[in-house]
Tab-separated table of C-alpha atoms in Angstrom:
chain	number	residue	atom	x	y	z
A	1	MET	CA	0.000	0.000	0.000
A	2	ARG	CA	1.526	3.311	-1.045
A	3	TYR	CA	1.064	6.320	1.187
A	4	SER	CA	0.047	9.597	-0.445
A	5	GLY	CA	-1.985	12.720	0.200
A	6	PHE	CA	-4.741	11.257	-1.970
A	7	ARG	CA	-4.738	8.108	0.154
A	8	VAL	CA	-5.079	10.135	3.374
A	9	ILE	CA	-8.101	11.976	1.977
A	10	ARG	CA	-9.690	8.745	0.741
A	11	GLU	CA	-9.225	7.082	4.128
A	12	ALA	CA	-10.585	10.156	5.877
A	13	LEU	CA	-13.769	9.892	3.824
A	14	THR	CA	-14.164	6.147	4.426
A	15	GLY	CA	-13.630	6.056	8.187
A	16	HIS	CA	-9.925	5.055	8.109
A	17	LYS	CA	-10.870	1.412	7.623
A	18	GLY	CA	-8.349	0.749	4.861
A	19	TRP	CA	-5.095	1.150	6.803
A	20	GLN	CA	-3.074	-1.980	7.377
A	21	PRO	CA	-0.097	-2.782	9.601
A	22	ALA	CA	3.055	-1.344	8.029
A	23	TRP	CA	4.922	-4.642	8.276
A	24	ARG	CA	4.151	-8.317	8.887
A	25	ASP	CA	5.006	-10.238	12.051
A	26	PRO	CA	6.332	-13.505	10.568
A	27	ALA	CA	7.651	-16.541	12.422
A	28	PRO	CA	11.294	-17.288	11.621
A	29	GLN	CA	12.003	-19.722	8.785
A	30	ALA	CA	14.570	-22.493	9.203
A	31	SER	CA	17.190	-20.675	7.168
A	32	TYR	CA	17.910	-17.542	5.171
A	33	ASP	CA	20.566	-16.303	2.794
A	34	TYR	CA	21.118	-13.246	4.953
A	35	VAL	CA	20.457	-12.832	8.651
A	36	ILE	CA	20.884	-9.318	10.003
A	37	ILE	CA	21.215	-9.236	13.787
A	38	GLY	CA	19.707	-6.040	15.132
A	39	GLY	CA	16.464	-4.396	14.036
A	40	GLY	CA	17.586	-0.865	14.720
A	41	GLY	CA	18.024	1.809	12.087
A	42	HIS	CA	21.224	0.348	10.694
A	43	GLY	CA	20.001	-3.256	10.572
A	44	LEU	CA	16.707	-2.326	8.914
A	45	ALA	CA	18.454	-0.022	6.447
A	46	THR	CA	20.876	-2.836	5.624
A	47	ALA	CA	18.018	-5.240	4.906
A	48	TYR	CA	16.167	-2.586	2.906
A	49	TYR	CA	19.120	-1.775	0.641
A	50	LEU	CA	20.098	-5.455	0.326
A	51	ALA	CA	16.653	-6.152	-1.090
A	52	LYS	CA	16.184	-2.947	-3.065
A	53	GLU	CA	19.616	-1.954	-4.376
A	54	PHE	CA	21.435	-5.276	-4.429
A	55	ASN	CA	18.446	-7.445	-5.458
A	56	GLN	CA	19.039	-10.043	-2.770
A	57	ALA	CA	16.285	-12.230	-1.314
A	58	ARG	CA	15.676	-14.534	1.664
A	59	ILE	CA	16.660	-11.902	4.225
A	60	ALA	CA	15.723	-11.789	7.909
A	61	VAL	CA	16.227	-9.089	10.515
A	62	LEU	CA	16.383	-10.360	14.111
A	63	GLU	CA	15.469	-7.901	16.849
A	64	LYS	CA	15.655	-8.823	20.529
A	65	GLY	CA	13.061	-6.194	21.522
A	66	TYR	CA	10.713	-4.306	19.247
A	67	ILE	CA	11.307	-2.090	16.219
A	68	GLY	CA	12.166	1.434	17.305
A	69	GLY	CA	12.836	0.535	20.962
A	70	GLY	CA	16.612	0.855	20.916
A	71	ASN	CA	18.996	3.621	19.963
A	72	VAL	CA	17.090	4.561	16.803
A	73	GLY	CA	14.333	5.839	19.091
A	74	ARG	CA	16.673	7.276	21.736
A	75	ASN	CA	18.929	9.662	19.838
A	76	THR	CA	18.490	13.414	19.394
A	77	THR	CA	17.570	13.089	15.688
A	78	ILE	CA	20.376	15.233	14.240
A	79	ILE	CA	21.786	14.741	10.750
A	80	ARG	CA	24.927	16.472	9.498
A	81	SER	CA	28.039	15.808	7.432
A	82	ASN	CA	30.514	18.217	8.970
A	83	TYR	CA	33.496	15.954	9.562
A	84	LEU	CA	37.137	16.859	9.128
A	85	LEU	CA	38.913	13.665	8.104
A	86	ASP	CA	38.951	12.070	4.666
A	87	GLY	CA	38.062	8.653	6.090
A	88	ASN	CA	34.777	10.077	7.398
A	89	GLU	CA	33.582	13.021	5.345
A	90	PRO	CA	32.692	11.290	2.031
A	91	PHE	CA	30.781	8.621	3.973
A	92	TYR	CA	28.699	11.086	5.974
A	93	GLU	CA	28.062	13.169	2.871
A	94	PHE	CA	26.852	10.026	1.108
A	95	SER	CA	24.525	9.586	4.066
A	96	MET	CA	23.321	13.194	3.807
A	97	LYS	CA	22.512	12.708	0.118
A	98	LEU	CA	20.535	9.576	0.975
A	99	TRP	CA	18.641	11.513	3.679
A	100	GLU	CA	17.740	14.126	1.088
A	101	GLY	CA	15.987	11.557	-1.098
A	102	LEU	CA	14.933	9.121	1.608
A	103	GLU	CA	11.244	9.890	1.985
A	104	GLN	CA	10.529	9.583	-1.736
A	105	ASP	CA	12.707	6.483	-1.832
A	106	PHE	CA	10.881	4.533	0.864
A	107	ASN	CA	7.516	6.332	0.605
A	108	PHE	CA	7.285	7.299	4.250
A	109	ASN	CA	7.207	10.714	5.875
A	110	ALA	CA	10.362	10.789	7.988
A	111	MET	CA	10.084	14.581	8.463
A	112	VAL	CA	13.580	15.217	7.107
A	113	SER	CA	14.114	18.872	7.918
A	114	GLN	CA	17.308	20.582	6.736
A	115	ARG	CA	17.106	23.424	9.204
A	116	GLY	CA	20.861	23.848	9.628
A	117	VAL	CA	23.473	22.762	12.143
A	118	LEU	CA	25.466	25.558	13.757
A	119	ASN	CA	28.632	24.833	15.769
A	120	LEU	CA	29.566	27.843	17.874
A	121	CYS	CA	33.149	28.923	18.524
A	122	HIS	CA	34.314	30.920	21.509
A	123	THR	CA	38.033	31.460	20.994
A	124	ASP	CA	40.283	32.460	18.103
A	125	ALA	CA	41.858	29.003	18.120
A	126	GLN	CA	38.456	27.372	17.865
A	127	ARG	CA	37.559	29.634	14.943
A	128	ASP	CA	40.773	28.556	13.215
A	129	ALA	CA	39.831	24.910	13.787
A	130	TYR	CA	36.363	25.502	12.323
A	131	THR	CA	37.852	27.327	9.343
A	132	ARG	CA	39.982	24.291	8.707
A	133	ARG	CA	37.065	21.929	9.127
A	134	GLY	CA	34.849	24.022	6.866
A	135	ASN	CA	37.555	24.005	4.196
A	136	ALA	CA	37.942	20.235	4.518
A	137	MET	CA	34.189	19.878	4.072
A	138	ARG	CA	34.169	22.093	0.971
A	139	LEU	CA	37.069	20.122	-0.509
A	140	ASN	CA	34.744	17.132	-0.264
A	141	GLY	CA	31.951	19.031	-1.989
A	142	VAL	CA	29.944	19.678	1.188
A	143	ASP	CA	28.367	23.012	2.095
A	144	ALA	CA	30.009	24.893	4.949
A	145	GLU	CA	29.747	28.515	5.965
A	146	LEU	CA	31.829	30.342	8.539
A	147	LEU	CA	29.709	32.902	10.374
A	148	ASP	CA	30.988	35.865	12.307
A	149	ARG	CA	29.376	37.050	15.501
A	150	GLU	CA	26.739	39.115	13.712
A	151	GLY	CA	25.963	36.199	11.428
A	152	VAL	CA	25.253	34.035	14.462
A	153	ARG	CA	23.205	36.813	16.038
A	154	ARG	CA	20.946	36.985	12.977
A	155	ILE	CA	20.148	33.274	13.347
A	156	ALA	CA	19.981	32.998	17.132
A	157	PRO	CA	19.698	36.389	18.858
A	158	PHE	CA	18.781	34.763	22.182
A	159	LEU	CA	22.239	33.279	22.809
A	160	ASN	CA	24.516	34.594	25.535
A	161	PHE	CA	26.922	36.532	23.291
A	162	ASP	CA	28.686	38.529	25.972
A	163	SER	CA	29.505	35.816	28.472
A	164	ALA	CA	32.744	37.013	30.068
A	165	ARG	CA	34.206	33.532	30.068
A	166	PHE	CA	32.947	32.124	26.739
A	167	PRO	CA	31.894	34.962	24.417
A	168	ILE	CA	30.481	33.782	21.075
A	169	LYS	CA	32.985	34.611	18.335
A	170	GLY	CA	31.152	32.994	15.449
A	171	GLY	CA	30.250	29.569	14.192
A	172	LEU	CA	30.468	26.968	11.471
A	173	LEU	CA	27.115	26.456	9.770
A	174	GLN	CA	26.056	23.539	7.614
A	175	ARG	CA	22.715	24.591	6.185
A	176	ARG	CA	21.969	21.116	4.787
A	177	GLY	CA	22.228	19.599	8.259
A	178	GLY	CA	19.115	19.315	10.369
A	179	THR	CA	16.820	16.845	12.053
A	180	VAL	CA	14.766	13.800	11.092
A	181	ARG	CA	11.979	12.109	12.991
A	182	HIS	CA	13.916	9.086	14.223
A	183	ASP	CA	10.998	6.683	14.850
A	184	ALA	CA	9.759	7.276	11.330
A	185	VAL	CA	13.191	6.282	10.014
A	186	ALA	CA	12.891	2.919	11.732
A	187	TRP	CA	9.291	2.482	10.599
A	188	GLY	CA	10.003	3.614	7.058
A	189	TYR	CA	12.910	1.225	6.614
A	190	ALA	CA	10.976	-1.603	8.310
A	191	ARG	CA	7.997	-1.093	6.034
A	192	GLY	CA	10.199	-0.728	2.948
A	193	ALA	CA	12.157	-3.878	3.777
A	194	ASP	CA	9.058	-5.868	4.669
A	195	SER	CA	7.297	-4.949	1.436
A	196	ARG	CA	10.315	-6.354	-0.435
A	197	GLY	CA	10.009	-9.690	1.346
A	198	VAL	CA	12.353	-9.202	4.291
A	199	ASP	CA	11.201	-11.055	7.442
A	200	ILE	CA	11.395	-8.753	10.445
A	201	ILE	CA	11.412	-11.012	13.488
A	202	GLN	CA	10.912	-9.194	16.778
A	203	ASN	CA	11.404	-10.550	20.308
A	204	CYS	CA	14.132	-12.778	18.927
A	205	GLU	CA	17.430	-12.476	20.784
A	206	VAL	CA	20.597	-14.044	19.435
A	207	THR	CA	22.056	-16.270	22.152
A	208	GLY	CA	24.832	-17.986	20.212
A	209	MET	CA	26.474	-18.513	16.843
A	210	ARG	CA	27.039	-21.849	15.163
A	211	ILE	CA	30.497	-21.752	13.604
A	212	GLU	CA	32.205	-24.775	12.040
A	213	ASN	CA	35.593	-24.875	10.350
A	214	GLY	CA	35.813	-21.112	10.449
A	215	ARG	CA	32.493	-20.604	8.691
A	216	ILE	CA	29.208	-19.399	10.144
A	217	LEU	CA	26.229	-21.726	9.713
A	218	GLY	CA	23.625	-19.709	11.533
A	219	VAL	CA	22.605	-18.233	14.855
A	220	GLU	CA	21.026	-19.668	17.974
A	221	THR	CA	18.160	-17.465	19.108
A	222	SER	CA	15.499	-17.329	21.776
A	223	ARG	CA	13.180	-18.596	19.014
A	224	GLY	CA	15.371	-21.503	17.937
A	225	PHE	CA	18.225	-22.024	15.502
A	226	ILE	CA	18.154	-19.978	12.294
A	227	GLY	CA	20.496	-21.033	9.515
A	228	ALA	CA	22.191	-18.409	7.362
A	229	LYS	CA	24.716	-18.191	4.534
A	230	LYS	CA	25.775	-14.747	5.687
A	231	VAL	CA	25.241	-13.065	9.034
A	232	GLY	CA	25.580	-9.324	9.540
A	233	CYS	CA	25.746	-7.926	13.044
A	234	ALA	CA	24.450	-4.350	13.469
A	235	VAL	CA	23.739	-4.046	17.179
A	236	ALA	CA	25.750	-0.975	18.232
A	237	GLY	CA	25.637	-0.695	22.012
A	238	SER	CA	25.669	-4.467	22.461
A	239	SER	CA	28.312	-5.304	19.849
A	240	SER	CA	30.789	-6.810	22.319
A	241	LYS	CA	28.048	-9.015	23.769
A	242	VAL	CA	26.882	-10.388	20.428
A	243	MET	CA	30.325	-10.765	18.857
A	244	SER	CA	31.575	-12.606	21.946
A	245	HIS	CA	29.417	-15.487	20.645
A	246	ALA	CA	31.953	-15.703	17.828
A	247	GLY	CA	34.834	-15.515	20.308
A	248	MET	CA	35.761	-11.983	19.254
A	249	ARG	CA	37.001	-9.128	21.405
A	250	LEU	CA	36.301	-5.732	19.882
A	251	PRO	CA	38.017	-2.327	20.021
A	252	ILE	CA	34.861	-1.057	21.697
A	253	GLU	CA	33.555	-0.075	25.132
A	254	SER	CA	29.844	0.387	25.876
A	255	HIS	CA	28.947	3.735	27.422
A	256	VAL	CA	25.704	5.468	28.315
A	257	LEU	CA	24.638	8.746	26.690
A	258	GLN	CA	21.723	10.727	28.061
A	259	ALA	CA	19.217	12.877	26.179
A	260	PHE	CA	16.614	15.323	27.394
A	261	VAL	CA	13.445	17.014	26.224
A	262	SER	CA	11.646	20.001	27.688
A	263	GLU	CA	7.939	20.722	27.711
A	264	GLY	CA	6.514	21.932	24.385
A	265	LEU	CA	7.224	25.586	23.603
A	266	LYS	CA	6.453	27.964	20.754
A	267	PRO	CA	9.107	27.980	17.995
A	268	VAL	CA	12.286	29.544	19.356
A	269	ILE	CA	15.302	27.612	18.084
A	270	PRO	CA	15.682	27.726	14.302
A	271	GLY	CA	18.012	24.754	13.787
A	272	VAL	CA	20.527	22.697	15.703
A	273	ILE	CA	22.939	24.692	17.872
A	274	THR	CA	25.996	23.239	19.558
A	275	TYR	CA	27.957	24.917	22.323
A	276	GLY	CA	31.679	25.014	21.661
A	277	ALA	CA	32.713	25.616	25.254
A	278	GLY	CA	30.711	22.978	27.091
A	279	HIS	CA	28.915	19.735	26.508
A	280	PHE	CA	25.579	20.947	25.220
A	281	TYR	CA	23.619	20.901	21.981
A	282	VAL	CA	19.988	21.702	21.352
A	283	SER	CA	17.291	21.690	18.711
A	284	GLN	CA	13.521	22.050	18.821
A	285	SER	CA	11.220	19.276	17.736
A	286	ASP	CA	8.200	19.982	15.556
A	287	LYS	CA	6.077	19.283	18.629
A	288	GLY	CA	7.843	22.178	20.355
A	289	GLY	CA	9.994	20.410	22.914
A	290	LEU	CA	13.611	21.471	23.222
A	291	VAL	CA	15.632	18.342	22.517
A	292	PHE	CA	19.082	18.535	24.033
A	293	GLY	CA	21.983	16.526	25.272
A	294	GLY	CA	25.628	16.600	26.166
A	295	ASP	CA	28.462	14.214	26.727
A	296	ILE	CA	28.468	10.533	27.648
A	297	ASP	CA	28.574	9.736	31.354
A	298	GLY	CA	32.124	8.499	30.875
A	299	TYR	CA	32.192	5.035	32.437
A	300	ASN	CA	31.343	1.611	30.992
A	301	SER	CA	27.618	0.987	31.187
A	302	TYR	CA	24.919	-1.239	29.740
A	303	ALA	CA	22.194	0.474	31.808
A	304	GLN	CA	19.906	2.527	29.579
A	305	ARG	CA	19.944	5.337	32.097
A	306	GLY	CA	22.622	7.702	33.340
A	307	ASN	CA	23.461	9.468	36.567
A	308	MET	CA	22.734	12.929	37.943
A	309	PRO	CA	26.180	14.606	37.605
A	310	VAL	CA	25.867	14.600	33.813
A	311	VAL	CA	22.287	15.885	34.023
A	312	GLU	CA	23.618	18.812	36.039
A	313	ASP	CA	26.527	19.319	33.642
A	314	VAL	CA	24.236	19.417	30.592
A	315	CYS	CA	21.782	21.816	32.234
A	316	GLU	CA	24.653	24.087	33.301
A	317	GLY	CA	25.876	24.095	29.708
A	318	GLY	CA	22.406	25.051	28.541
A	319	MET	CA	22.103	27.873	31.064
A	320	SER	CA	25.530	29.175	30.142
A	321	LEU	CA	24.807	29.203	26.401
A	322	MET	CA	21.174	30.338	26.347
A	323	PRO	CA	19.881	31.596	29.691
A	324	ILE	CA	16.290	31.616	28.365
A	325	ILE	CA	16.289	27.831	28.705
A	326	GLY	CA	16.077	28.330	32.465
A	327	ARG	CA	12.387	29.105	32.081
A	328	ALA	CA	11.656	25.767	30.429
A	329	ARG	CA	10.872	22.698	32.475
A	330	LEU	CA	12.586	19.397	31.829
A	331	LEU	CA	9.952	16.909	30.746
A	332	ARG	CA	11.783	13.650	30.150
A	333	MET	CA	15.280	12.236	30.051
A	334	TRP	CA	16.609	8.849	29.061
A	335	GLY	CA	19.775	6.981	28.189
A	336	GLY	CA	21.044	4.832	25.362
A	337	ILE	CA	24.075	2.578	25.096
A	338	MET	CA	26.832	3.584	22.701
A	339	ASP	CA	29.551	1.502	21.087
A	340	MET	CA	32.467	3.793	21.916
A	341	SER	CA	35.310	2.748	19.644
A	342	MET	CA	39.013	3.311	20.197
A	343	ASP	CA	39.325	6.161	17.706
A	344	GLY	CA	35.774	7.518	17.749
A	345	SER	CA	34.970	6.142	14.284
A	346	PRO	CA	32.864	3.165	13.211
A	347	ILE	CA	33.691	-0.252	11.797
A	348	ILE	CA	32.005	-1.855	8.776
A	349	ASP	CA	34.046	-4.913	7.950
A	350	LYS	CA	34.330	-8.657	7.464
A	351	THR	CA	35.502	-10.738	10.392
A	352	ASP	CA	37.881	-13.695	10.573
A	353	VAL	CA	34.827	-15.988	10.460
A	354	ASP	CA	33.668	-16.691	6.895
A	355	GLY	CA	30.195	-15.305	6.332
A	356	LEU	CA	30.163	-13.172	9.497
A	357	TYR	CA	30.186	-9.403	9.008
A	358	PHE	CA	30.268	-6.577	11.508
A	359	ASN	CA	28.813	-3.076	11.622
A	360	GLY	CA	29.268	-1.082	14.843
A	361	GLY	CA	31.415	1.286	16.842
A	362	TRP	CA	29.204	4.247	15.960
A	363	CYS	CA	29.945	6.120	19.182
A	364	TYR	CA	27.203	8.723	19.569
A	365	GLY	CA	27.043	9.544	15.849
A	366	GLY	CA	25.160	6.569	14.522
A	367	PHE	CA	21.794	8.101	13.714
A	368	LYS	CA	22.998	10.492	11.014
A	369	ALA	CA	24.867	7.584	9.422
A	370	THR	CA	21.848	5.280	9.218
A	371	PRO	CA	21.214	5.345	5.445
A	372	ALA	CA	24.872	5.196	4.394
A	373	SER	CA	25.657	2.586	7.029
A	374	GLY	CA	22.846	0.391	5.736
A	375	TRP	CA	23.891	0.906	2.136
A	376	ALA	CA	27.591	0.292	2.800
A	377	PHE	CA	26.880	-2.780	4.928
A	378	ALA	CA	24.509	-4.162	2.297
A	379	HIS	CA	27.239	-3.550	-0.286
A	380	LEU	CA	29.753	-5.469	1.828
A	381	LEU	CA	27.333	-8.332	2.486
A	382	ALA	CA	26.247	-8.663	-1.140
A	383	THR	CA	29.574	-8.141	-2.927
A	384	ASP	CA	32.189	-8.964	-0.255
A	385	LYS	CA	33.829	-5.642	-1.055
A	386	PRO	CA	33.693	-2.486	1.049
A	387	HIS	CA	31.640	0.401	-0.284
A	388	GLN	CA	33.754	3.172	-1.782
A	389	THR	CA	32.946	5.612	1.035
A	390	ALA	CA	33.445	3.077	3.852
A	391	ARG	CA	36.829	1.667	2.916
A	392	ALA	CA	38.548	3.162	5.958
A	393	TYR	CA	36.192	1.540	8.491
A	394	ARG	CA	38.211	-1.626	8.987
A	395	PHE	CA	39.175	-3.646	12.028
A	396	ASP	CA	42.849	-3.656	11.115
A	397	ARG	CA	43.200	0.110	11.101
A	398	PHE	CA	44.299	-0.023	14.743
A	399	ARG	CA	47.031	-2.540	14.005
A	400	LYS	CA	48.187	-0.544	11.006
A	401	GLY	CA	48.071	2.852	12.682
A	402	LEU	CA	45.373	4.161	10.310
A	403	MET	CA	43.062	5.469	13.013
A	404	ILE	CA	40.320	7.934	12.067
A	405	ASP	CA	40.506	10.030	15.197
A	406	GLU	CA	38.450	13.222	14.635
A	407	LYS	CA	39.157	14.510	18.118
A	408	GLY	CA	42.747	13.305	18.416
A	409	MET	CA	42.070	11.648	21.766
A	410	GLY	CA	43.832	8.334	21.198
A	411	ALA	CA	42.626	4.969	22.468
A	412	GLN	CA	40.467	6.440	25.225
A	413	PRO	CA	36.841	5.719	24.285
A	414	ASN	CA	35.223	7.897	26.947
A	415	LEU	CA	36.950	10.998	25.546
A	416	HIS	CA	35.749	10.697	21.936
B	1	MET	CA	27.513	6.662	42.280
B	2	ILE	CA	29.359	6.562	45.601
B	3	ILE	CA	32.791	4.964	45.593
B	4	ASN	CA	33.863	3.573	48.947
B	5	HIS	CA	37.538	4.599	48.942
B	6	PRO	CA	39.661	2.131	50.973
B	7	LEU	CA	41.465	4.996	52.744
B	8	LEU	CA	38.991	7.894	52.677
B	9	GLY	CA	35.614	6.198	52.950
B	10	PRO	CA	32.589	6.921	50.750
B	11	ARG	CA	33.302	9.586	48.087
B	12	ASP	CA	31.140	10.919	45.225
B	13	SER	CA	32.197	9.482	41.860
B	14	GLN	CA	32.382	13.054	40.527
B	15	GLU	CA	35.688	13.424	42.375
B	16	PHE	CA	37.141	10.679	40.182
B	17	THR	CA	38.329	10.375	36.605
B	18	TYR	CA	37.590	7.146	34.768
B	19	LEU	CA	40.238	5.331	32.780
B	20	GLY	CA	38.798	1.939	31.817
B	21	ASP	CA	39.238	-1.820	32.162
B	22	ALA	CA	41.588	-2.827	34.998
B	23	SER	CA	43.442	-5.066	32.545
B	24	LEU	CA	45.318	-1.870	31.628
B	25	ILE	CA	47.430	-2.623	34.723
B	26	ASP	CA	48.884	-5.644	32.954
B	27	ARG	CA	51.153	-3.878	30.516
B	28	PRO	CA	52.810	-6.400	28.164
B	29	ASP	CA	56.520	-7.061	28.058
B	30	TRP	CA	57.950	-4.854	25.320
B	31	GLN	CA	60.780	-7.323	24.716
B	32	ALA	CA	58.495	-10.285	24.042
B	33	PRO	CA	58.812	-11.642	20.487
B	34	ASP	CA	55.110	-10.967	19.842
B	35	ALA	CA	55.111	-7.600	21.608
B	36	VAL	CA	53.419	-5.897	18.632
B	37	ASP	CA	50.407	-8.222	18.853
B	38	GLN	CA	50.333	-8.055	22.631
B	39	PHE	CA	50.354	-4.263	22.646
B	40	HIS	CA	47.652	-4.117	19.968
B	41	ASP	CA	45.399	-6.301	22.110
B	42	TYR	CA	46.361	-4.497	25.316
B	43	LEU	CA	45.719	-1.031	23.950
B	44	TYR	CA	42.742	-1.541	21.639
B	45	LEU	CA	40.726	-4.637	22.559
B	46	ARG	CA	38.326	-4.898	25.497
B	47	ASP	CA	36.179	-7.635	27.030
B	48	ASN	CA	33.451	-5.024	27.627
B	49	PRO	CA	31.247	-7.422	29.633
B	50	ALA	CA	27.599	-6.723	30.469
B	51	GLY	CA	27.833	-7.512	34.173
B	52	GLU	CA	30.698	-7.282	36.641
B	53	HIS	CA	33.498	-5.062	35.392
B	54	ARG	CA	36.833	-4.328	37.075
B	55	GLU	CA	37.938	-0.843	36.159
B	56	LEU	CA	40.422	1.894	37.008
B	57	TRP	CA	39.279	5.138	38.629
B	58	PHE	CA	41.662	7.989	39.546
B	59	HIS	CA	40.861	10.106	42.612
B	60	GLU	CA	41.811	13.318	40.833
B	61	GLN	CA	39.914	15.690	43.133
B	62	GLY	CA	41.029	13.777	46.212
B	63	ASP	CA	44.145	11.937	47.295
B	64	ARG	CA	45.184	11.177	43.697
B	65	SER	CA	45.266	7.452	44.251
B	66	TRP	CA	44.317	4.933	41.573
B	67	LEU	CA	41.550	2.519	42.519
B	68	VAL	CA	40.326	-0.737	41.045
B	69	VAL	CA	36.537	-0.627	41.310
B	70	THR	CA	34.440	-3.728	40.668
B	71	ARG	CA	31.096	-2.512	39.407
B	72	ASN	CA	28.041	-4.076	37.826
B	73	VAL	CA	27.703	-2.093	34.591
B	74	VAL	CA	24.072	-3.132	34.146
B	75	THR	CA	22.902	-1.777	37.516
B	76	HIS	CA	25.786	0.646	38.331
B	77	GLU	CA	26.122	-1.094	41.703
B	78	ILE	CA	29.655	-0.910	43.130
B	79	LEU	CA	30.680	-4.271	44.558
B	80	ASN	CA	34.285	-3.827	45.641
B	81	VAL	CA	36.951	-1.111	45.776
B	82	GLU	CA	40.692	-1.754	46.085
B	83	LEU	CA	43.807	0.362	45.820
B	84	ALA	CA	45.285	-0.212	42.356
B	85	SER	CA	48.761	-0.340	43.904
B	86	ASP	CA	47.673	-3.316	46.035
B	87	VAL	CA	46.207	-5.051	42.982
B	88	ALA	CA	49.339	-4.439	40.917
B	89	ARG	CA	51.601	-5.686	43.708
B	90	SER	CA	49.498	-8.824	44.175
B	91	ARG	CA	50.040	-9.535	40.465
B	92	GLY	CA	53.792	-9.263	40.904
B	93	ARG	CA	54.143	-5.700	39.664
B	94	SER	CA	56.000	-2.789	41.294
B	95	LYS	CA	58.210	-4.960	43.501
């Protein structure tokens, strides 16, 4: 069933009796050609592009909970492609281009809104760093604009420009950046994959992997054994847990990141604004709530909730950057588990086990990467070759010294 | 989280800086024939268990001692706190 304005009107006139569930709820078959572990954004996108772009069939997505219940429904919905390093920037720009055509592609309203992402700078050195980053972006064909103080003031006059400690000197603006309704991304990909024959199997946790003579034969799950020619793991947050079934140790730690939303307010924040002097970034949802967040809590965690010191830190950052936020009440806050990798960049690669592929290590930047991650992982699964924009995301980059370390923090996951 | 410091008693975790898995105490022998592999695994790979985790915390805003904290990373419950120097010595380090 295609969604359209005409369809909405027709259903409105006939009592909305024609709507159907957006995807089936099938029981698992005995075996598949492709089993994708993880029904989050990346896993669903992988299945969708495998079926649609690489013409593969007999695909299943295994999800231990329900679709949209993990990190794809817990992030702060920001999309951007404002990276510095060559290993990253073409990949995230590929993702941005996919975002731009996504809703037409999968016929679902994901509310892609390119309202701009503005990174503020507060010192001369930071402005130099943003100039460099903006130039690197433009060398990769991405839009970037360096704003002076007045330029920032025109966009966001309510900011605290004259803070004695952290005056706003300007900012780096990517106008094509913005926000997307994250649940709709999961639903859109799930519906698109399902309509192309992908089995989306919920409440199905992988509890083991059957590996013989260095080749994967399938996965043990809470709903029985499922055979597979190729298995792709896209479970960022729980990657170490799942890959330990294959005896692998990963260059990843799991950390908790918190996010917050205020009560609904009239439109005040035009795009996404990030504070350059503290851990704080904010946007406003179409419902009116201020959606904001800060840094990870900083210690290993699999609990999908954080602790109070970071709540305080984030709110202090908000008050310092835009004192008007002090009048808003915090409505909800929650946590999600991040794969924090050793250089702050992801991994999309084969493993030493034949037929077992890995996608993870997204740190707290996985949402914006969803379409490109799915496409690149589908490319790897279908052709056994890395996608052109994801060639740097390999396991062996640590051994070879080819880290993609945007922040230059070294092998210290809680600092990326 | 409250960390029960072996010398100072219960202290707020905000006074501490987190480093990571306590296996970082066991620095490989740089003269071993497979030192390159050992250091790769030591520096980059982690067990990252979902359950009990032994990890290094530094009392930066306190007495500047290193602690080995055993913590359940699913519930954030702290189960045991030791001085890292004691742990290292018991493993034959820092004689």
